[in-house]
CSV table of C-alpha atoms in Angstrom, one decimal:
chain,number,residue,atom,x,y,z
A,26,MET,CA,93.5,58.2,130.6
A,27,LEU,CA,96.3,58.5,133.3
A,28,GLU,CA,98.3,61.2,131.4
A,29,LYS,CA,95.1,63.1,130.9
A,30,LEU,CA,94.6,62.9,134.8
A,31,ASN,CA,98.1,63.8,135.4
A,32,ASN,CA,97.6,67.0,133.3
A,33,LEU,CA,94.0,67.9,134.6
A,34,ASP,CA,93.5,71.6,134.3
A,35,SER,CA,93.3,72.9,137.8
A,36,ARG,CA,90.2,74.7,136.9
A,37,TRP,CA,88.2,71.7,136.9
A,38,MET,CA,89.2,71.0,140.5
A,39,TYR,CA,88.0,74.4,141.4
A,40,LEU,CA,84.7,74.0,139.8
A,41,ALA,CA,84.4,70.7,141.6
A,42,LEU,CA,85.3,72.2,145.0
A,43,VAL,CA,82.6,75.1,144.5
A,44,ILE,CA,80.0,72.3,143.7
A,45,VAL,CA,81.0,70.1,146.6
A,46,LEU,CA,80.6,73.2,148.9
A,47,VAL,CA,77.6,74.7,147.3
A,48,ILE,CA,75.4,71.6,147.6
A,49,PRO,CA,75.7,70.8,151.2
A,50,ILE,CA,75.2,74.7,152.2
A,51,ILE,CA,71.7,74.5,150.1
A,52,LYS,CA,70.7,71.0,151.1
A,53,PRO,CA,72.5,70.1,154.4
A,54,ILE,CA,73.1,66.5,154.9
A,55,GLY,CA,73.2,66.8,158.9
A,56,MET,CA,76.5,64.7,159.5
A,57,SER,CA,77.2,64.3,163.1
A,58,ILE,CA,79.7,66.4,165.1
A,59,SER,CA,81.9,64.7,167.7
A,60,VAL,CA,83.4,67.1,170.3
A,61,ASN,CA,87.4,67.0,170.8
A,62,LYS,CA,87.9,66.1,174.2
A,63,ASP,CA,91.5,67.4,174.4
A,64,LEU,CA,90.9,70.9,172.9
A,65,THR,CA,87.2,72.3,172.7
A,66,GLN,CA,85.9,70.1,175.5
A,67,ARG,CA,88.7,71.5,177.9
A,68,MET,CA,87.9,74.9,177.1
A,69,TYR,CA,84.3,74.2,177.7
A,70,ASP,CA,84.9,72.6,180.8
A,71,PHE,CA,87.2,75.4,182.1
A,72,ILE,CA,84.8,78.3,181.4
A,73,ASP,CA,82.0,76.1,182.8
A,74,SER,CA,84.0,75.6,186.0
A,75,LEU,CA,84.6,79.3,186.7
A,76,PRO,CA,82.0,80.5,189.3
A,77,PRO,CA,79.1,82.9,187.9
A,78,GLY,CA,79.7,86.3,187.6
A,79,SER,CA,83.4,85.8,186.6
A,80,LEU,CA,85.2,88.3,184.5
A,81,ILE,CA,86.2,86.9,181.2
A,82,MET,CA,88.3,89.1,178.9
A,83,PHE,CA,88.1,88.7,175.0
A,84,ASP,CA,91.3,89.4,173.2
A,85,LEU,CA,90.4,90.1,169.4
A,86,ALA,CA,93.6,89.3,167.7
A,87,SER,CA,92.3,88.7,164.2
A,88,ASN,CA,90.6,90.7,161.4
A,89,SER,CA,87.7,90.3,159.1
A,90,SER,CA,89.4,87.9,156.8
A,91,SER,CA,88.9,85.3,159.5
A,92,ASP,CA,85.1,86.1,159.8
A,93,THR,CA,83.9,82.7,159.1
A,94,GLU,CA,85.9,80.8,161.5
A,95,ILE,CA,86.2,83.4,164.5
A,96,THR,CA,82.7,84.9,164.4
A,97,PRO,CA,81.0,81.3,165.4
A,98,MET,CA,83.6,80.9,168.2
A,99,ILE,CA,82.7,84.4,169.6
A,100,TYR,CA,79.3,83.7,169.5
A,101,ALA,CA,79.4,80.1,171.0
A,102,VAL,CA,81.5,81.6,174.0
A,103,MET,CA,79.4,84.6,174.5
A,104,GLU,CA,76.3,82.0,174.4
A,105,HIS,CA,78.2,79.9,177.2
A,106,MET,CA,78.8,83.0,179.3
A,107,TYR,CA,75.4,84.0,179.1
A,108,GLN,CA,74.3,80.6,180.3
A,109,LYS,CA,76.8,80.9,183.2
A,110,GLY,CA,76.0,84.6,184.0
A,111,HIS,CA,79.7,85.6,183.5
A,112,LYS,CA,80.7,89.2,182.7
A,113,LEU,CA,82.8,90.4,179.6
A,114,LEU,CA,85.6,92.7,178.9
A,115,VAL,CA,86.3,93.3,175.6
A,116,ALA,CA,89.6,94.2,174.2
A,117,GLY,CA,91.9,93.6,171.2
A,118,GLN,CA,95.4,93.3,170.0
A,119,TRP,CA,94.5,94.0,166.6
A,120,SER,CA,92.7,97.5,165.8
A,121,SER,CA,91.0,95.7,162.6
A,122,GLY,CA,89.8,92.9,165.0
A,123,LEU,CA,88.1,95.5,167.4
A,124,ALA,CA,86.6,97.3,164.6
A,125,PHE,CA,85.1,94.5,162.8
A,126,TRP,CA,83.8,92.6,165.8
A,127,SER,CA,82.5,95.4,168.1
A,128,PRO,CA,79.4,95.8,166.7
A,129,LYS,CA,78.6,92.1,166.5
A,130,ILE,CA,79.5,91.5,170.1
A,131,ASP,CA,77.2,94.6,171.0
A,132,GLU,CA,74.1,93.1,168.8
A,133,ARG,CA,74.7,89.6,170.4
A,134,ALA,CA,74.8,91.5,174.0
A,135,ARG,CA,71.6,93.3,173.2
A,136,GLU,CA,70.0,90.0,172.5
A,137,TYR,CA,71.1,88.6,176.0
A,138,GLY,CA,70.0,91.8,177.7
A,139,TRP,CA,73.5,92.7,178.9
A,140,VAL,CA,73.7,96.3,180.1
A,141,TYR,CA,76.6,98.0,178.7
A,142,GLY,CA,79.0,99.0,181.5
A,143,VAL,CA,77.5,96.7,184.0
A,144,ASP,CA,77.7,93.2,182.5
A,145,TYR,CA,80.2,94.0,179.8
A,146,VAL,CA,82.5,96.7,178.3
A,147,ASN,CA,84.7,97.3,175.4
A,148,ILE,CA,87.9,99.2,176.2
A,149,GLY,CA,88.6,99.6,172.7
A,150,TYR,CA,92.0,99.5,170.8
A,151,LYS,CA,94.9,100.7,173.0
A,152,ALA,CA,98.0,101.4,171.0
A,153,GLY,CA,101.6,100.5,172.3
A,154,GLY,CA,101.7,96.8,172.2
A,155,THR,CA,103.0,94.6,175.1
A,156,SER,CA,104.1,97.9,176.9
A,157,THR,CA,100.6,99.2,177.0
A,158,TRP,CA,99.4,95.8,178.4
A,159,ARG,CA,102.1,95.7,180.9
A,160,ALA,CA,101.1,99.2,182.0
A,161,MET,CA,97.6,98.0,182.5
A,162,GLY,CA,99.4,95.1,184.6
A,163,GLN,CA,100.4,97.7,186.9
A,164,ASP,CA,97.4,100.2,186.5
A,165,PHE,CA,94.5,99.2,184.4
A,166,TRP,CA,93.0,102.6,184.1
A,167,LYS,CA,96.1,104.7,183.5
A,168,GLY,CA,97.5,102.1,180.9
A,169,ALA,CA,94.5,102.1,179.0
A,170,MET,CA,94.1,106.0,179.2
A,171,GLU,CA,90.9,105.8,181.4
A,172,VAL,CA,88.4,105.7,178.5
A,173,ASP,CA,86.5,103.0,176.5
A,174,ILE,CA,86.0,102.5,172.9
A,175,ASN,CA,83.3,105.3,172.8
A,176,GLY,CA,85.6,107.6,174.8
A,177,THR,CA,83.5,107.4,178.1
A,178,PRO,CA,85.5,107.8,181.1
A,179,PHE,CA,86.2,104.7,183.0
A,180,SER,CA,84.9,106.3,186.1
A,181,GLU,CA,81.3,106.4,184.5
A,182,LEU,CA,81.3,102.8,183.9
A,183,PRO,CA,80.3,100.6,187.1
A,184,ILE,CA,82.0,97.3,185.7
A,185,MET,CA,85.3,99.2,185.5
A,186,GLN,CA,85.3,100.1,189.4
A,187,ASN,CA,86.6,96.5,189.9
A,188,ILE,CA,89.0,96.3,187.0
A,189,ARG,CA,92.0,98.3,188.4
A,190,LYS,CA,94.9,95.8,187.4
A,191,LEU,CA,95.3,93.3,184.4
A,192,ASP,CA,96.2,90.1,186.7
A,193,ASP,CA,94.7,86.9,187.8
A,194,LYS,CA,92.9,88.5,190.8
A,195,THR,CA,90.7,90.7,188.3
A,196,ILE,CA,90.6,88.5,185.2
A,197,ASP,CA,89.5,85.1,185.7
A,198,CYS,CA,90.1,84.2,182.1
A,199,ILE,CA,91.5,85.6,178.9
A,200,VAL,CA,89.8,84.2,175.8
A,201,ILE,CA,91.9,85.0,172.8
A,202,PHE,CA,90.4,84.8,169.1
A,203,GLU,CA,93.6,84.7,167.1
A,204,SER,CA,94.8,84.3,163.7
A,205,GLY,CA,98.5,85.7,163.8
A,206,SER,CA,101.0,88.1,165.7
A,207,PRO,CA,100.6,89.5,168.2
A,208,GLY,CA,98.7,87.0,169.6
A,209,MET,CA,98.7,84.5,172.5
A,210,GLU,CA,102.2,84.9,173.3
A,211,THR,CA,101.7,88.2,174.8
A,212,TRP,CA,99.7,86.5,177.3
A,213,ILE,CA,102.0,83.5,178.0
A,214,THR,CA,104.8,85.6,178.3
A,215,TYR,CA,104.0,88.5,180.3
A,216,PHE,CA,100.8,87.4,182.1
A,217,PRO,CA,101.2,83.7,182.7
A,218,THR,CA,99.3,83.6,185.7
A,219,ILE,CA,96.0,84.6,183.8
A,220,PRO,CA,94.2,81.3,182.6
A,221,LEU,CA,94.3,81.6,178.9
A,222,CYS,CA,91.8,80.1,176.3
A,223,LYS,CA,92.2,80.4,172.5
A,224,GLY,CA,89.7,80.3,169.6
A,225,SER,CA,92.4,79.6,166.8
A,226,VAL,CA,91.8,79.8,163.0
A,227,ALA,CA,92.7,76.3,161.7
A,228,ALA,CA,96.2,77.2,160.3
A,229,GLU,CA,97.2,78.2,164.0
A,230,ILE,CA,96.1,74.8,165.4
A,231,SER,CA,99.5,72.7,165.0
A,232,SER,CA,101.6,75.4,166.5
A,233,SER,CA,99.2,76.0,169.5
A,234,VAL,CA,98.3,72.5,170.8
A,235,ARG,CA,101.7,72.2,172.4
A,236,TYR,CA,100.7,74.7,175.1
A,237,ILE,CA,97.7,72.3,176.3
A,238,PRO,CA,99.6,69.7,178.3
A,239,THR,CA,101.9,72.3,180.0
A,240,GLY,CA,98.7,74.3,181.1
A,241,GLN,CA,99.7,77.4,179.4
A,242,LEU,CA,96.4,77.1,177.5
A,243,LYS,CA,93.5,75.9,179.5
A,244,GLY,CA,91.4,74.8,176.1
A,245,LEU,CA,91.4,75.5,172.4
A,246,ILE,CA,88.7,75.8,169.9
A,247,PRO,CA,90.3,74.6,166.7
A,248,GLY,CA,88.9,76.5,163.7
A,249,MET,CA,85.4,76.4,162.4
A,250,ARG,CA,85.3,72.5,163.3
A,251,GLY,CA,86.0,73.6,166.7
A,252,ALA,CA,83.5,76.4,166.6
A,253,ALA,CA,80.7,73.8,165.6
A,254,GLU,CA,81.8,71.5,168.7
A,255,TYR,CA,81.4,74.5,170.9
A,256,GLU,CA,78.1,75.4,169.5
A,257,LYS,CA,76.9,71.8,170.2
A,258,LEU,CA,78.3,71.8,173.8
A,259,VAL,CA,76.4,75.1,174.3
A,260,ASN,CA,73.4,73.7,172.7
A,261,ARG,CA,72.8,76.4,170.4
A,262,PRO,CA,73.7,75.5,166.8
A,263,GLY,CA,75.0,78.2,164.8
A,264,ILE,CA,76.5,79.0,161.5
A,265,ALA,CA,79.5,76.6,162.0
A,266,THR,CA,77.3,73.7,162.6
A,267,GLN,CA,75.6,74.5,159.6
A,268,LEU,CA,78.6,74.7,157.5
A,269,MET,CA,80.2,71.5,158.7
A,270,ASP,CA,78.6,69.6,156.0
A,271,ALA,CA,80.2,71.6,153.4
A,272,GLN,CA,83.6,71.7,155.2
A,273,SER,CA,83.5,67.9,155.4
A,274,MET,CA,82.7,67.2,151.9
A,275,SER,CA,85.4,69.5,150.8
A,276,HIS,CA,88.0,67.5,152.8
A,277,LEU,CA,86.6,64.2,151.1
A,278,LEU,CA,87.2,66.0,147.6
A,279,VAL,CA,90.8,66.8,148.7
A,280,VAL,CA,91.4,63.4,149.9
A,281,ALA,CA,90.0,62.0,146.7
A,282,LEU,CA,92.1,64.4,144.6
A,283,ILE,CA,95.2,63.5,146.6
A,284,ALA,CA,94.5,59.8,145.9
A,285,LEU,CA,93.9,60.4,142.1
A,286,GLY,CA,97.0,62.6,141.7
A,287,ASN,CA,98.9,59.7,143.3
A,288,ILE,CA,97.5,57.2,141.3
A,289,ALA,CA,98.0,59.0,138.1
A,290,TYR,CA,101.7,59.8,138.9
A,291,PHE,CA,102.8,56.4,139.8
A,292,GLY,CA,100.8,54.9,137.0
A,293,THR,CA,102.3,57.0,134.5
A,294,LYS,CA,105.8,56.5,136.0
A,295,ARG,CA,105.3,52.7,135.8
A,296,LYS,CA,104.1,53.0,132.2
A,297,MET,CA,107.1,54.9,131.1
A,298,ALA,CA,109.6,52.3,132.9
A,299,ARG,CA,107.6,49.6,131.1
A,300,GLY,CA,107.9,51.5,127.6
A,301,ARG,CA,111.7,51.6,127.9
B,11,MET,CA,68.1,88.6,145.0
B,12,THR,CA,68.9,91.6,147.1
B,13,ALA,CA,68.8,95.3,145.8
B,14,GLU,CA,71.1,96.6,148.5
B,15,LEU,CA,73.9,98.6,146.8
B,16,GLN,CA,76.6,97.6,149.4
B,17,THR,CA,75.8,93.8,148.9
B,18,TRP,CA,76.1,94.2,145.0
B,19,ILE,CA,79.5,96.0,145.3
B,20,GLY,CA,80.6,93.3,147.7
B,21,VAL,CA,79.3,90.6,144.9
B,22,ILE,CA,81.1,92.3,142.2
B,23,ALA,CA,84.2,92.7,143.9
B,24,THR,CA,84.0,88.8,145.0
B,25,LEU,CA,83.2,87.7,141.4
B,26,ALA,CA,86.3,89.9,140.2
B,27,ILE,CA,88.8,88.2,142.6
B,28,PHE,CA,87.6,84.8,141.8
B,29,SER,CA,87.8,85.5,138.0
B,30,PHE,CA,91.4,85.2,138.6
B,31,LEU,CA,91.0,81.2,138.7
B,32,ILE,CA,89.9,81.3,135.3
B,33,LYS,CA,92.6,83.7,134.1
B,34,GLU,CA,94.4,87.0,134.7
B,35,ASN,CA,92.1,89.8,133.3
B,36,PRO,CA,91.5,93.4,133.5
B,37,PHE,CA,88.4,92.9,135.7
B,38,TYR,CA,90.5,91.3,138.5
B,39,ARG,CA,93.3,93.6,138.2
B,40,PHE,CA,90.9,96.6,138.8
B,41,PHE,CA,89.6,95.1,142.1
B,42,GLU,CA,93.1,94.2,142.9
B,43,TYR,CA,94.2,97.5,143.1
B,44,THR,CA,91.1,98.8,144.4
B,45,VAL,CA,91.7,96.5,147.3
B,46,ILE,CA,95.4,97.9,147.7
B,47,GLY,CA,94.1,101.3,147.6
B,48,MET,CA,91.4,100.9,150.2
B,49,SER,CA,93.8,99.1,152.5
B,50,ALA,CA,96.1,102.0,152.5
B,51,ALA,CA,93.2,104.4,153.0
B,52,HIS,CA,91.8,102.2,155.9
B,53,ALA,CA,95.4,102.0,157.4
B,54,VAL,CA,95.6,105.9,157.5
B,55,VAL,CA,92.1,106.4,159.2
B,56,MET,CA,92.9,103.7,161.6
B,57,THR,CA,96.3,105.1,162.6
B,58,TRP,CA,94.7,108.7,163.2
B,59,ASP,CA,91.8,106.9,165.2
B,60,ASN,CA,94.1,104.6,167.4
B,61,TYR,CA,97.2,106.4,167.5
B,62,THR,CA,97.4,109.9,166.7
B,63,LYS,CA,94.0,111.1,168.2
B,64,PRO,CA,94.2,109.2,171.5
B,65,PHE,CA,97.8,110.5,171.8
B,66,TRP,CA,96.3,114.3,171.7
B,67,VAL,CA,92.8,114.0,173.1
B,68,ASN,CA,93.1,111.4,176.0
B,69,GLY,CA,96.8,112.4,176.8
B,70,VAL,CA,98.3,115.7,176.0
B,71,MET,CA,95.0,117.7,176.1
B,72,LYS,CA,94.2,116.1,179.3
B,73,GLY,CA,97.4,117.8,180.7
B,74,GLU,CA,99.7,115.0,180.5
B,75,TYR,CA,102.2,117.3,178.6
B,76,TYR,CA,105.2,114.9,179.5
B,77,LEU,CA,103.9,112.6,176.6
B,78,LEU,CA,105.3,115.3,174.3
B,79,ILE,CA,108.8,114.0,175.0
B,80,PRO,CA,108.4,110.5,173.6
B,81,GLY,CA,106.2,112.4,170.8
B,82,ALA,CA,109.1,114.5,169.9
B,83,ILE,CA,111.4,111.5,169.9
B,84,ALA,CA,108.9,109.8,167.8
B,85,VAL,CA,108.9,112.7,165.2
B,86,LEU,CA,112.6,111.9,164.9
B,87,TYR,CA,111.6,108.9,162.7
B,88,TYR,CA,110.7,111.1,159.8
B,89,PHE,CA,114.4,112.4,159.5
B,90,ARG,CA,114.7,109.1,157.4
B,91,TYR,CA,113.5,111.4,154.6
B,92,ALA,CA,115.4,114.4,155.5
B,93,PRO,CA,118.6,115.6,153.7
B,94,PRO,CA,121.6,113.1,154.1
B,95,LYS,CA,123.2,115.5,156.3
B,96,TYR,CA,120.5,115.0,158.9
B,97,GLN,CA,119.3,111.7,158.4
B,98,TRP,CA,121.3,110.2,161.4
B,99,LEU,CA,118.7,111.5,163.7
B,100,TYR,CA,116.2,108.8,162.7
B,101,ARG,CA,118.4,106.2,164.4
B,102,TYR,CA,117.8,107.5,167.9
B,103,PRO,CA,114.1,106.4,168.2
B,104,LEU,CA,114.9,103.4,166.4
B,105,ALA,CA,117.9,102.5,168.9
B,106,LEU,CA,115.6,103.3,171.7
B,107,ILE,CA,113.0,101.2,170.5
B,108,MET,CA,115.4,98.2,169.7
B,109,GLY,CA,117.0,98.4,173.0
B,110,TYR,CA,113.8,98.5,174.7
B,111,ASN,CA,112.4,95.4,173.1
B,112,ILE,CA,115.6,93.4,173.1
B,113,GLY,CA,115.8,94.1,177.0
B,114,TYR,CA,112.1,93.0,177.2
B,115,SER,CA,112.4,90.0,175.2
B,116,LEU,CA,115.5,89.0,177.1
B,117,ALA,CA,113.8,89.3,180.4
B,118,TYR,CA,110.4,87.5,179.5
B,119,ASP,CA,110.7,85.5,176.4
B,120,PRO,CA,112.8,82.5,177.9
B,121,ARG,CA,109.9,81.8,180.5
B,122,PRO,CA,107.4,80.2,178.1
B,123,PHE,CA,109.7,78.3,176.2
B,124,MET,CA,111.3,76.9,179.8
B,125,THR,CA,107.9,75.8,180.7
B,126,GLN,CA,107.6,73.9,177.4
B,127,ILE,CA,110.8,72.3,177.9
B,128,ARG,CA,110.0,71.4,181.5
B,129,GLY,CA,106.6,70.0,180.5
B,130,THR,CA,108.3,67.8,177.9
B,131,PHE,CA,110.1,65.8,180.3
B,132,GLU,CA,107.6,66.4,183.2
B,133,SER,CA,104.3,65.1,181.9
B,134,LEU,CA,105.3,61.6,180.7
B,135,LYS,CA,101.9,60.2,181.8
B,136,ASP,CA,100.9,58.6,178.3
B,137,LEU,CA,102.0,57.1,175.2
B,138,ASN,CA,101.3,60.6,173.5
B,139,SER,CA,103.9,62.2,175.9
B,140,PHE,CA,106.3,59.7,175.3
B,141,ILE,CA,106.2,60.0,171.5
B,142,TYR,CA,106.5,63.9,172.0
B,143,LEU,CA,109.7,63.3,174.1
B,144,VAL,CA,111.2,60.9,171.6
B,145,ILE,CA,110.3,63.3,168.6
B,146,PHE,CA,111.9,66.2,170.5
B,147,ILE,CA,115.0,64.5,171.3
B,148,GLY,CA,115.1,63.5,167.5
B,149,VAL,CA,114.8,67.0,166.3
B,150,VAL,CA,117.3,68.4,168.7
B,151,VAL,CA,119.7,65.9,167.3
B,152,TYR,CA,118.7,66.6,163.9
B,153,PHE,CA,119.7,70.4,164.2
B,154,ILE,CA,122.7,70.1,166.5
B,155,PHE,CA,124.4,67.4,163.9
B,156,THR,CA,123.7,69.3,160.8
B,157,PHE,CA,127.4,69.1,159.6
B,158,GLY,CA,129.9,66.5,159.2
B,159,ASN,CA,128.8,63.7,161.5
B,160,LYS,CA,129.2,60.0,160.3
B,161,SER,CA,127.7,58.1,163.2
B,162,ALA,CA,125.0,55.7,162.0
B,163,ALA,CA,122.9,56.2,165.2
B,164,VAL,CA,123.0,60.0,164.5
B,165,GLY,CA,122.2,59.5,160.9
B,166,LYS,CA,119.2,57.0,161.8
B,167,THR,CA,118.0,59.7,164.5
B,168,ARG,CA,118.1,62.4,161.8
B,169,THR,CA,116.2,60.5,159.4
B,170,PHE,CA,113.6,59.6,161.9
B,171,ALA,CA,113.6,63.4,162.8
B,172,ARG,CA,113.2,64.6,159.3
B,173,TYR,CA,110.1,62.1,158.8
B,174,ALA,CA,108.6,63.6,162.2
B,175,MET,CA,109.0,67.0,161.0
B,176,MET,CA,107.5,66.4,157.7
B,177,MET,CA,104.6,64.8,159.3
B,178,TYR,CA,104.3,68.1,161.4
B,179,PHE,CA,104.5,70.1,158.3
B,180,GLY,CA,101.8,68.2,156.8
B,181,VAL,CA,99.4,68.5,159.6
B,182,SER,CA,100.2,72.2,159.5
B,183,PHE,CA,99.4,72.4,155.8
B,184,GLY,CA,96.5,70.4,156.1
B,185,ASN,CA,95.0,72.8,158.9
B,186,THR,CA,95.8,75.7,156.6
B,187,VAL,CA,94.0,74.1,153.7
B,188,GLN,CA,91.0,73.4,156.1
B,189,GLY,CA,91.3,77.3,157.1
B,190,ARG,CA,91.4,78.4,153.4
B,191,PHE,CA,88.3,76.6,152.7
B,192,SER,CA,86.4,78.0,155.6
B,193,LEU,CA,87.4,81.5,154.0
B,194,LEU,CA,85.9,80.2,150.6
B,195,LEU,CA,83.0,78.9,152.6
B,196,GLY,CA,82.4,82.4,153.9
B,197,ARG,CA,82.5,84.1,150.6
B,198,LEU,CA,80.2,81.4,149.1
B,199,LEU,CA,77.8,81.9,151.7
B,200,PHE,CA,77.7,85.5,151.1
B,201,LEU,CA,76.9,85.0,147.4
B,202,LEU,CA,74.3,82.3,148.3
B,203,GLN,CA,72.8,84.0,151.5
B,204,ASP,CA,73.3,87.8,151.2
B,205,TRP,CA,73.1,88.1,147.4
B,206,LEU,CA,70.9,85.5,146.0
B,207,GLY,CA,68.9,84.7,149.0
B,208,LEU,CA,68.9,80.9,148.5
B,209,VAL,CA,69.8,79.9,152.0
B,210,LYS,CA,69.1,81.3,155.6
B,211,LEU,CA,71.7,80.3,158.1
B,212,GLY,CA,73.1,81.5,161.4
């Protein structure tokens, strides 16, 4: 039995994983979600503390492969901004991220009745990396080549009239949705005075939390779990909340498999030692 | 079940990639190469849209002719493929970009790290910060005394640091696994919702 378990074909585990994920999607259990006070709650509190009408900049530093984790975060933060009456500036260090999420942001903005160019704007991808961002720090219009994602001149967009520099006097908070590099290092290195929050894919959480105690990060949404927590805080359950049951069940399966694997390994070892 | 062609293509591609879990097969291979080809094509289009077109349309054609100077320097990159006699020219843009980036890094990169180091000692207000400091010192000792130290204290500290690092790697790995499950969930949701119409989330 133990040997059988030790040599179990990994395809059975994949099958078990799919079953464990599919059942709670079709028939949710409704497990409760607690909010992480040190990460998600901090970010919520920070954005909540900004006066209505504050300008928040989204940096989409990710791509479509992180859709399931990042999209619910973007929606939850947008919901919070809508509730608080904040304004949105969309930018991105990854061109693929902007291409993927811009239509989704537009769709959600239409739902909120936001007027493009007044309540929110999307400046599109600006090539050149950190030197371009630094140029925007001196003169936003010039650094961003004076046009938005659609090629509309900044001069025709009312919201852009007040955005002349990328600094803490203009931008009240940057929220970066990140799954790799270039990412938040751009902001903590070159723009340390602008408050920074982060929506992070799960793989990046452990390398990001150390920036919380030093204040380099004001808050963090950790993976899809964090997105579900933020959805709870803004009182608008979305796709992350609905998928948390499946996520939790998959974790239970992994814990069970780790336990079984160890039992099989040590059991077999003991048996072999006895045999000798 | 949907009749949308776009969804069906997505479904076939998804199932083809997942079929690798059963075993390597031509169906999987075909879609693997398709992804690689499409990624290359996508990169070309994105480069045109994000780099080449804005350079000409929003820059040069609006009278900012000085941009032609860095543009000309950038063209030197292609001398990498020129006859050997002229290949040295590609080193100029490379040297410029290296020098620029190193200068930038030396000027700005230490700041966030210094904030981190200061924070390690500064915020000793709870047990967590104390544990953080102890692990920090342990790991510094681990990497400083990598070779030839026979002191028992250093040896024990290094063992402690090794365990601490293994725990960090474990947490990191656990988070990565969690992230990968989220990606899988996304694909399963696509199959169940967009294709089969069995659920309606979001």
